[in-house]
Amino acid sequence: MVGRVVRLLAGYYFVQVGPALLRCRARGRLRLQEDTPCVGDMVEVTALGEGEGVVQSILPRRNVLERPLVANVSQVVVVAAMTSPEPNLILVDRVLVAAEVLGLRGIVFFNKTDLQQRGELRGIYEKAGYSVILGSLTCEDAPSELLDVLRGQTSVLAGQSGVGKSSLVRILCPQSNPPVGEVSAKTRHGRHTTRHVELHYLPDYKAFVADTPGFSRLDLPEGLTSLNLAEYFPEMRSARERCRFGGDCRHSGEPGCEVKGVLLPSCAIAPERYKSYLAFLEEVRLQERSRYK
Ligand SMILES: Nc1nc2c(ncn2[C@@H]2O[C@H](COP(=O)(O)OP(=O)(O)OP(=O)(O)O)[C@@H](O)[C@H]2O)c(=O)[nH]1
Ligand SMILES: [Mg+2]
Ligand SMILES: [Zn+2]
């Protein structure tokens, strides 16, 4: 039968097969192959009874998000907080670029509106075409907009430590009860409470949600070049045809550039997003230089 790997722990693969959770070892031959199962994989398992089983093979993957590592993802929900911790928009944009490279839908959830309201954050990402949800997890129910976007999907929650990823999973899936950590009162940083990726099944929504460890750094995905980077900023894609240099423009101040001349002055691209773009462009250029040396 076919199930889905939801958790790796102490050499065991926990595989969700319908409503049942099987604790599995990988079949010997599979362990020798380079490809070992990761969270999110669809696998062929045989049950041994008593909730145990053996993973026989991994079914072909639709995609793999590298960090956090989850296979067969349909969308990425970037979680940030209004405050505690302060939102790190460059980090949000890193996750969104990683989602774009895989062709995954990106959603931004700004949590902790009970602590601070920052309506301006919405526009930055809506202009780029992303769904933006502002809300709070202090009530018993998750924001309804969030429930709507999760339905039927495999969503990865990704973001800094302390933003409320596990708090959201607790509300969605009370029986799983993942640990939730305090945010340090002094530094207002989270404490890296979640240590492993774990997929939670929400039968009412026919959905999977991956809780993941928070991070404060994230490398850009492979495959970016200084000429294709703008393709992964949806609000900059239209510049490709319109820039004076067409596909040869890096949109960093060239004369006749559509981004500098039209998109930024008309606010079609938010200055915060352009700042991230320039920071990523610099990173990609450095990589290109060291590669061709
Ligand atoms: N005020 C307020 N606090 C919240 C809200 N959501 C979560 N918190 C608190 O924020 C803290 C961190 O929440 P977690 O759910 O552990 O954060 P996380 O993103 O899972 O963090 P890591 O596992 O470290 O990556 C906890 O003390 C939560 O109670 C919210 O909407 N408002
Ligand atoms: Mg957590
Ligand atoms: Zn340009």
mmCIF file of C-alpha atoms and ligand atoms in Angstrom:
data_model
loop_
_atom_site.group_PDB
_atom_site.id
_atom_site.type_symbol
_atom_site.label_atom_id
_atom_site.label_comp_id
_atom_site.label_asym_id
_atom_site.label_seq_id
_atom_site.Cartn_x
_atom_site.Cartn_y
_atom_site.Cartn_z
ATOM 1 C CA MET A 1 0.000 0.000 0.000
ATOM 2 C CA VAL A 2 0.969 3.620 -0.482
ATOM 3 C CA GLY A 3 1.473 6.103 2.340
ATOM 4 C CA ARG A 4 3.232 9.342 3.049
ATOM 5 C CA VAL A 5 6.320 9.904 5.185
ATOM 6 C CA VAL A 6 5.367 12.437 7.843
ATOM 7 C CA ARG A 7 8.281 12.226 10.229
ATOM 8 C CA LEU A 8 11.794 10.812 10.605
ATOM 9 C CA LEU A 9 12.833 9.862 14.102
ATOM 10 C CA ALA A 10 15.640 7.706 15.479
ATOM 11 C CA GLY A 11 16.098 5.799 12.224
ATOM 12 C CA TYR A 12 12.360 5.203 11.786
ATOM 13 C CA TYR A 13 10.117 6.551 9.071
ATOM 14 C CA PHE A 14 6.622 7.360 10.265
ATOM 15 C CA VAL A 15 4.243 6.758 7.400
ATOM 16 C CA GLN A 16 0.648 7.975 7.286
ATOM 17 C CA VAL A 17 -1.540 5.417 5.542
ATOM 18 C CA GLY A 18 -5.088 6.787 5.580
ATOM 19 C CA PRO A 19 -5.907 7.401 9.229
ATOM 20 C CA ALA A 20 -3.175 5.016 10.466
ATOM 21 C CA LEU A 21 0.408 5.893 11.309
ATOM 22 C CA LEU A 22 2.972 3.129 10.748
ATOM 23 C CA ARG A 23 6.429 3.114 12.265
ATOM 24 C CA CYS A 24 8.679 1.776 9.524
ATOM 25 C CA ARG A 25 12.211 0.786 8.761
ATOM 26 C CA ALA A 26 13.437 1.128 5.205
ATOM 27 C CA ARG A 27 13.947 -2.084 3.304
ATOM 28 C CA GLY A 28 17.643 -3.021 3.180
ATOM 29 C CA ARG A 29 18.080 -2.336 -0.530
ATOM 30 C CA LEU A 30 16.486 1.079 -0.216
ATOM 31 C CA ARG A 31 18.845 2.047 2.565
ATOM 32 C CA LEU A 32 21.787 1.319 0.309
ATOM 33 C CA GLN A 33 20.493 3.559 -2.450
ATOM 34 C CA GLU A 34 21.526 7.161 -2.307
ATOM 35 C CA ASP A 35 17.939 8.289 -2.146
ATOM 36 C CA THR A 36 16.555 7.734 1.301
ATOM 37 C CA PRO A 37 12.982 8.765 2.015
ATOM 38 C CA CYS A 38 12.389 12.306 3.225
ATOM 39 C CA VAL A 39 9.368 13.902 4.829
ATOM 40 C CA GLY A 40 6.626 14.321 2.255
ATOM 41 C CA ASP A 41 7.631 11.320 0.163
ATOM 42 C CA MET A 42 4.952 8.980 -1.101
ATOM 43 C CA VAL A 43 6.179 5.466 -0.361
ATOM 44 C CA GLU A 44 5.129 1.899 -0.938
ATOM 45 C CA VAL A 45 4.914 0.149 2.432
ATOM 46 C CA THR A 46 4.067 -3.303 3.725
ATOM 47 C CA ALA A 47 2.487 -3.559 7.156
ATOM 48 C CA LEU A 48 3.981 -5.933 9.700
ATOM 49 C CA GLY A 49 1.175 -5.587 12.243
ATOM 50 C CA GLU A 50 1.193 -3.725 15.576
ATOM 51 C CA GLY A 51 1.572 -0.382 13.824
ATOM 52 C CA GLU A 52 4.907 -1.370 12.259
ATOM 53 C CA GLY A 53 5.879 -1.615 8.625
ATOM 54 C CA VAL A 54 8.628 -1.607 6.012
ATOM 55 C CA VAL A 55 9.194 1.059 3.361
ATOM 56 C CA GLN A 56 9.697 -0.807 0.091
ATOM 57 C CA SER A 57 10.202 2.026 -2.368
ATOM 58 C CA ILE A 58 9.870 5.752 -2.885
ATOM 59 C CA LEU A 59 7.392 6.848 -5.549
ATOM 60 C CA PRO A 60 8.620 9.485 -8.020
ATOM 61 C CA ARG A 61 8.771 12.938 -6.460
ATOM 62 C CA ARG A 62 6.848 15.858 -7.898
ATOM 63 C CA ASN A 63 9.325 18.287 -6.391
ATOM 64 C CA VAL A 64 11.604 18.738 -3.389
ATOM 65 C CA LEU A 65 11.941 21.915 -1.395
ATOM 66 C CA GLU A 66 15.522 21.811 -0.128
ATOM 67 C CA ARG A 67 15.253 23.988 2.914
ATOM 68 C CA PRO A 68 13.214 23.132 4.842
ATOM 69 C CA LEU A 69 13.507 19.678 3.267
ATOM 70 C CA VAL A 70 10.046 18.438 2.214
ATOM 71 C CA ALA A 71 9.021 16.479 -0.886
ATOM 72 C CA ASN A 72 5.867 16.798 -2.969
ATOM 73 C CA VAL A 73 4.960 20.278 -1.813
ATOM 74 C CA SER A 74 2.143 22.255 -3.397
ATOM 75 C CA GLN A 75 2.657 25.615 -1.720
ATOM 76 C CA VAL A 76 4.819 27.521 0.716
ATOM 77 C CA VAL A 77 3.302 29.614 3.482
ATOM 78 C CA VAL A 78 5.931 32.071 4.650
ATOM 79 C CA VAL A 79 5.163 32.905 8.258
ATOM 80 C CA ALA A 80 6.396 36.169 9.758
ATOM 81 C CA ALA A 81 5.312 38.146 12.814
ATOM 82 C CA MET A 82 4.238 41.767 13.068
ATOM 83 C CA THR A 83 6.705 42.003 15.947
ATOM 84 C CA SER A 84 8.495 39.597 18.346
ATOM 85 C CA PRO A 85 10.457 38.751 16.274
ATOM 86 C CA GLU A 86 10.609 41.799 14.003
ATOM 87 C CA PRO A 87 9.728 40.776 10.442
ATOM 88 C CA ASN A 88 12.772 40.136 8.282
ATOM 89 C CA LEU A 89 11.483 40.946 4.794
ATOM 90 C CA ILE A 90 14.645 39.896 3.008
ATOM 91 C CA LEU A 91 14.239 36.469 4.563
ATOM 92 C CA VAL A 92 10.577 36.384 3.482
ATOM 93 C CA ASP A 93 11.734 37.181 -0.056
ATOM 94 C CA ARG A 94 14.364 34.448 0.032
ATOM 95 C CA VAL A 95 11.675 31.889 0.781
ATOM 96 C CA LEU A 96 9.426 33.306 -1.933
ATOM 97 C CA VAL A 97 12.225 33.101 -4.508
ATOM 98 C CA ALA A 98 12.830 29.467 -3.525
ATOM 99 C CA ALA A 99 9.100 28.800 -4.027
ATOM 100 C CA GLU A 100 9.096 30.561 -7.414
ATOM 101 C CA VAL A 101 12.056 28.525 -8.630
ATOM 102 C CA LEU A 102 10.066 25.344 -7.970
ATOM 103 C CA GLY A 103 6.930 26.883 -9.465
ATOM 104 C CA LEU A 104 5.125 26.689 -6.110
ATOM 105 C CA ARG A 105 2.457 29.086 -4.966
ATOM 106 C CA GLY A 106 3.705 31.459 -2.252
ATOM 107 C CA ILE A 107 1.491 32.826 0.526
ATOM 108 C CA VAL A 108 2.609 35.235 3.230
ATOM 109 C CA PHE A 109 1.067 35.020 6.691
ATOM 110 C CA PHE A 110 1.849 37.892 9.048
ATOM 111 C CA ASN A 111 0.997 36.681 12.538
ATOM 112 C CA LYS A 112 0.630 38.427 15.915
ATOM 113 C CA THR A 113 -1.667 41.259 14.834
ATOM 114 C CA ASP A 114 -2.763 41.317 18.484
ATOM 115 C CA LEU A 115 0.642 42.810 19.344
ATOM 116 C CA GLN A 116 0.975 45.272 16.487
ATOM 117 C CA GLN A 117 -0.881 46.243 13.314
ATOM 118 C CA ARG A 118 1.180 46.965 10.234
ATOM 119 C CA GLY A 119 -1.244 47.197 7.386
ATOM 120 C CA GLU A 120 1.494 48.431 5.051
ATOM 121 C CA LEU A 121 3.036 44.965 4.926
ATOM 122 C CA ARG A 122 0.066 43.667 2.986
ATOM 123 C CA GLY A 123 0.598 45.879 -0.050
ATOM 124 C CA ILE A 124 4.253 44.947 -0.456
ATOM 125 C CA TYR A 125 3.380 41.349 -1.238
ATOM 126 C CA GLU A 126 -0.045 41.769 -2.799
ATOM 127 C CA LYS A 127 1.515 43.965 -5.460
ATOM 128 C CA ALA A 128 3.786 41.078 -6.268
ATOM 129 C CA GLY A 129 0.736 38.836 -6.704
ATOM 130 C CA TYR A 130 0.998 36.857 -3.479
ATOM 131 C CA SER A 131 -1.920 36.131 -1.165
ATOM 132 C CA VAL A 132 -1.277 37.917 2.104
ATOM 133 C CA ILE A 133 -3.009 36.991 5.332
ATOM 134 C CA LEU A 134 -2.760 39.077 8.487
ATOM 135 C CA GLY A 135 -3.947 37.502 11.709
ATOM 136 C CA SER A 136 -3.369 36.235 15.163
ATOM 137 C CA LEU A 137 -3.248 32.806 16.751
ATOM 138 C CA THR A 138 -4.388 33.923 20.178
ATOM 139 C CA CYS A 139 -7.933 32.630 19.556
ATOM 140 C CA GLU A 140 -9.020 29.037 19.368
ATOM 141 C CA ASP A 141 -9.576 29.191 15.631
ATOM 142 C CA ALA A 142 -7.060 29.812 12.906
ATOM 143 C CA PRO A 143 -7.822 32.778 10.626
ATOM 144 C CA SER A 144 -10.443 31.545 8.158
ATOM 145 C CA GLU A 145 -8.542 32.849 5.135
ATOM 146 C CA LEU A 146 -5.662 30.631 6.157
ATOM 147 C CA LEU A 147 -7.921 27.592 6.373
ATOM 148 C CA ASP A 148 -9.200 28.348 2.886
ATOM 149 C CA VAL A 149 -5.728 28.387 1.359
ATOM 150 C CA LEU A 150 -4.605 25.206 3.123
ATOM 151 C CA ARG A 151 -7.535 23.103 1.923
ATOM 152 C CA GLY A 152 -6.509 20.206 -0.279
ATOM 153 C CA GLN A 153 -2.853 21.268 -0.363
ATOM 154 C CA THR A 154 0.502 20.200 1.026
ATOM 155 C CA SER A 155 1.742 23.415 2.580
ATOM 156 C CA VAL A 156 5.125 24.066 4.107
ATOM 157 C CA LEU A 157 5.224 26.622 6.914
ATOM 158 C CA ALA A 158 8.560 28.398 6.697
ATOM 159 C CA GLY A 159 10.026 31.338 8.567
ATOM 160 C CA GLN A 160 12.050 32.680 11.465
ATOM 161 C CA SER A 161 12.014 31.063 14.872
ATOM 162 C CA GLY A 162 9.254 32.314 17.161
ATOM 163 C CA VAL A 163 6.817 33.537 14.499
ATOM 164 C CA GLY A 164 4.158 30.954 15.399
ATOM 165 C CA LYS A 165 4.506 28.048 12.941
ATOM 166 C CA SER A 166 3.998 25.390 15.610
ATOM 167 C CA SER A 167 1.288 27.484 17.276
ATOM 168 C CA LEU A 168 -0.623 27.321 14.011
ATOM 169 C CA VAL A 169 -0.191 23.549 13.786
ATOM 170 C CA ARG A 170 -1.458 23.216 17.359
ATOM 171 C CA ILE A 171 -4.655 24.989 16.412
ATOM 172 C CA LEU A 172 -5.123 23.060 13.176
ATOM 173 C CA CYS A 173 -4.207 19.708 14.591
ATOM 174 C CA PRO A 174 -4.662 19.733 18.391
ATOM 175 C CA GLN A 175 -3.951 16.018 18.795
ATOM 176 C CA SER A 176 -0.388 16.478 17.495
ATOM 177 C CA ASN A 177 0.433 19.120 20.104
ATOM 178 C CA PRO A 178 3.888 20.214 18.896
ATOM 179 C CA PRO A 179 5.995 22.123 21.414
ATOM 180 C CA VAL A 180 5.669 25.895 21.269
ATOM 181 C CA GLY A 181 8.507 28.061 22.554
ATOM 182 C CA GLU A 182 8.770 31.438 24.176
ATOM 183 C CA VAL A 183 10.252 34.411 22.398
ATOM 184 C CA SER A 184 13.092 35.873 24.452
ATOM 185 C CA ALA A 185 11.862 39.071 26.128
ATOM 186 C CA LYS A 186 15.317 40.604 25.780
ATOM 187 C CA THR A 187 16.337 39.825 22.206
ATOM 188 C CA ARG A 188 12.804 39.148 20.905
ATOM 189 C CA HIS A 189 14.206 36.190 19.016
ATOM 190 C CA GLY A 190 12.600 32.767 19.020
ATOM 191 C CA ARG A 191 14.404 29.857 20.651
ATOM 192 C CA HIS A 192 14.449 27.281 17.876
ATOM 193 C CA THR A 193 11.902 25.097 19.582
ATOM 194 C CA THR A 194 11.043 22.937 16.555
ATOM 195 C CA ARG A 195 14.008 20.777 15.594
ATOM 196 C CA HIS A 196 12.663 18.566 12.832
ATOM 197 C CA VAL A 197 10.377 18.822 9.866
ATOM 198 C CA GLU A 198 7.066 17.150 10.539
ATOM 199 C CA LEU A 199 4.078 16.765 8.287
ATOM 200 C CA HIS A 200 0.644 16.920 9.919
ATOM 201 C CA TYR A 201 -2.425 15.479 8.262
ATOM 202 C CA LEU A 202 -5.637 17.496 8.542
ATOM 203 C CA PRO A 203 -8.391 15.042 7.578
ATOM 204 C CA ASP A 204 -11.134 17.697 7.676
ATOM 205 C CA TYR A 205 -9.280 19.718 5.057
ATOM 206 C CA LYS A 206 -7.757 16.812 3.154
ATOM 207 C CA ALA A 207 -4.515 18.675 3.635
ATOM 208 C CA PHE A 208 -0.997 18.243 4.910
ATOM 209 C CA VAL A 209 0.869 21.005 6.713
ATOM 210 C CA ALA A 210 4.601 20.823 7.409
ATOM 211 C CA ASP A 211 5.891 22.374 10.608
ATOM 212 C CA THR A 212 9.570 23.157 10.220
ATOM 213 C CA PRO A 213 12.450 24.539 12.303
ATOM 214 C CA GLY A 214 12.791 28.316 12.212
ATOM 215 C CA PHE A 215 15.823 29.804 10.489
ATOM 216 C CA SER A 216 17.508 33.166 10.383
ATOM 217 C CA ARG A 217 19.613 32.546 7.279
ATOM 218 C CA LEU A 218 18.716 30.927 3.993
ATOM 219 C CA ASP A 219 20.854 30.470 0.900
ATOM 220 C CA LEU A 220 19.310 31.351 -2.419
ATOM 221 C CA PRO A 221 18.272 28.292 -4.433
ATOM 222 C CA GLU A 222 20.508 26.816 -7.103
ATOM 223 C CA GLY A 223 20.112 27.850 -10.686
ATOM 224 C CA LEU A 224 19.827 31.612 -10.261
ATOM 225 C CA THR A 225 21.788 33.876 -12.554
ATOM 226 C CA SER A 226 22.000 37.643 -12.594
ATOM 227 C CA LEU A 227 19.923 37.569 -15.790
ATOM 228 C CA ASN A 228 17.159 35.212 -14.664
ATOM 229 C CA LEU A 229 16.732 36.451 -11.073
ATOM 230 C CA ALA A 230 13.978 38.909 -12.038
ATOM 231 C CA GLU A 231 11.909 36.005 -13.398
ATOM 232 C CA TYR A 232 11.421 34.913 -9.795
ATOM 233 C CA PHE A 233 10.052 38.301 -8.737
ATOM 234 C CA PRO A 234 6.587 38.083 -10.333
ATOM 235 C CA GLU A 235 6.047 41.857 -10.343
ATOM 236 C CA MET A 236 9.256 42.323 -12.356
ATOM 237 C CA ARG A 237 8.537 39.767 -15.051
ATOM 238 C CA SER A 238 6.784 42.286 -17.273
ATOM 239 C CA ALA A 239 10.019 44.289 -17.448
ATOM 240 C CA ARG A 240 11.648 41.622 -19.552
ATOM 241 C CA GLU A 241 10.044 42.731 -22.798
ATOM 242 C CA ARG A 242 9.818 46.392 -21.963
ATOM 243 C CA CYS A 243 13.361 47.152 -20.812
ATOM 244 C CA ARG A 244 15.562 48.815 -23.352
ATOM 245 C CA PHE A 245 17.948 45.898 -23.181
ATOM 246 C CA GLY A 246 15.201 43.269 -23.120
ATOM 247 C CA GLY A 247 16.327 40.053 -21.482
ATOM 248 C CA ASP A 248 19.821 41.477 -21.079
ATOM 249 C CA CYS A 249 18.908 43.940 -18.351
ATOM 250 C CA ARG A 250 19.774 43.253 -14.732
ATOM 251 C CA HIS A 251 17.472 46.078 -13.635
ATOM 252 C CA SER A 252 20.045 47.682 -11.408
ATOM 253 C CA GLY A 253 20.188 51.188 -12.808
ATOM 254 C CA GLU A 254 20.771 50.680 -16.558
ATOM 255 C CA PRO A 255 19.534 53.577 -18.697
ATOM 256 C CA GLY A 256 16.092 52.859 -20.164
ATOM 257 C CA CYS A 257 15.344 50.184 -17.576
ATOM 258 C CA GLU A 258 11.625 49.652 -17.129
ATOM 259 C CA VAL A 259 12.043 48.762 -13.460
ATOM 260 C CA LYS A 260 13.882 51.947 -12.519
ATOM 261 C CA GLY A 261 11.995 54.143 -14.953
ATOM 262 C CA VAL A 262 8.428 52.897 -14.600
ATOM 263 C CA LEU A 263 7.778 50.096 -12.099
ATOM 264 C CA LEU A 264 9.464 51.735 -9.098
ATOM 265 C CA PRO A 265 8.181 55.300 -9.624
ATOM 266 C CA SER A 266 4.616 54.018 -10.194
ATOM 267 C CA CYS A 267 4.906 51.809 -7.077
ATOM 268 C CA ALA A 268 4.142 48.677 -9.124
ATOM 269 C CA ILE A 269 7.068 47.141 -7.305
ATOM 270 C CA ALA A 270 7.500 47.925 -3.604
ATOM 271 C CA PRO A 271 10.832 49.492 -2.595
ATOM 272 C CA GLU A 272 11.273 46.733 0.007
ATOM 273 C CA ARG A 273 11.043 44.055 -2.671
ATOM 274 C CA TYR A 274 13.437 45.923 -4.944
ATOM 275 C CA LYS A 275 15.881 46.179 -2.060
ATOM 276 C CA SER A 276 15.751 42.386 -1.679
ATOM 277 C CA TYR A 277 16.168 42.003 -5.436
ATOM 278 C CA LEU A 278 19.325 44.127 -5.417
ATOM 279 C CA ALA A 279 20.715 42.237 -2.415
ATOM 280 C CA PHE A 280 20.099 38.889 -4.162
ATOM 281 C CA LEU A 281 21.533 40.210 -7.419
ATOM 282 C CA GLU A 282 24.736 41.092 -5.610
ATOM 283 C CA GLU A 283 24.895 37.618 -4.067
ATOM 284 C CA VAL A 284 24.318 35.916 -7.401
ATOM 285 C CA ARG A 285 26.926 38.120 -9.097
ATOM 286 C CA LEU A 286 29.511 37.213 -6.481
ATOM 287 C CA GLN A 287 28.784 33.525 -7.074
ATOM 288 C CA GLU A 288 29.067 34.031 -10.829
ATOM 289 C CA ARG A 289 32.398 35.800 -10.465
ATOM 290 C CA SER A 290 33.883 33.109 -8.267
ATOM 291 C CA ARG A 291 32.612 30.425 -10.652
ATOM 292 C CA TYR A 292 34.187 31.938 -13.760
ATOM 293 C CA LYS A 293 37.481 32.878 -12.195
HETATM 294 N N1 LIG B 1 0.942 37.457 21.013
HETATM 295 C C1 LIG B 1 0.965 36.413 20.213
HETATM 296 N N2 LIG B 1 1.826 35.406 20.444
HETATM 297 C C2 LIG B 1 1.829 34.363 19.597
HETATM 298 C C3 LIG B 1 0.963 34.286 18.483
HETATM 299 N N3 LIG B 1 1.221 33.131 17.830
HETATM 300 C C4 LIG B 1 2.202 32.522 18.504
HETATM 301 N N4 LIG B 1 2.576 33.251 19.583
HETATM 302 C C5 LIG B 1 3.614 32.932 20.569
HETATM 303 O O1 LIG B 1 4.890 33.006 19.931
HETATM 304 C C6 LIG B 1 5.794 32.115 20.565
HETATM 305 C C7 LIG B 1 6.519 31.263 19.531
HETATM 306 O O2 LIG B 1 5.578 30.413 18.888
HETATM 307 P P1 LIG B 1 5.988 29.057 18.168
HETATM 308 O O3 LIG B 1 4.733 28.521 17.593
HETATM 309 O O4 LIG B 1 6.777 28.178 19.048
HETATM 310 O O5 LIG B 1 6.939 29.619 17.009
HETATM 311 P P2 LIG B 1 7.680 28.766 15.851
HETATM 312 O O6 LIG B 1 7.572 29.570 14.609
HETATM 313 O O7 LIG B 1 7.162 27.385 15.820
HETATM 314 O O8 LIG B 1 9.196 28.787 16.355
HETATM 315 P P3 LIG B 1 10.375 27.688 16.085
HETATM 316 O O9 LIG B 1 9.830 26.328 16.340
HETATM 317 O O10 LIG B 1 11.441 28.077 17.056
HETATM 318 O O11 LIG B 1 10.787 27.896 14.659
HETATM 319 C C8 LIG B 1 4.967 31.313 21.569
HETATM 320 O O12 LIG B 1 5.150 31.877 22.846
HETATM 321 C C9 LIG B 1 3.542 31.522 21.094
HETATM 322 O O13 LIG B 1 2.615 31.418 22.144
HETATM 323 C C10 LIG B 1 0.057 35.371 18.262
HETATM 324 O O14 LIG B 1 -0.734 35.417 17.315
HETATM 325 N N5 LIG B 1 0.106 36.406 19.157
HETATM 326 MG MG MG B 2 8.051 25.563 16.016
HETATM 327 ZN ZN ZN B 3 15.741 46.661 -16.640
#
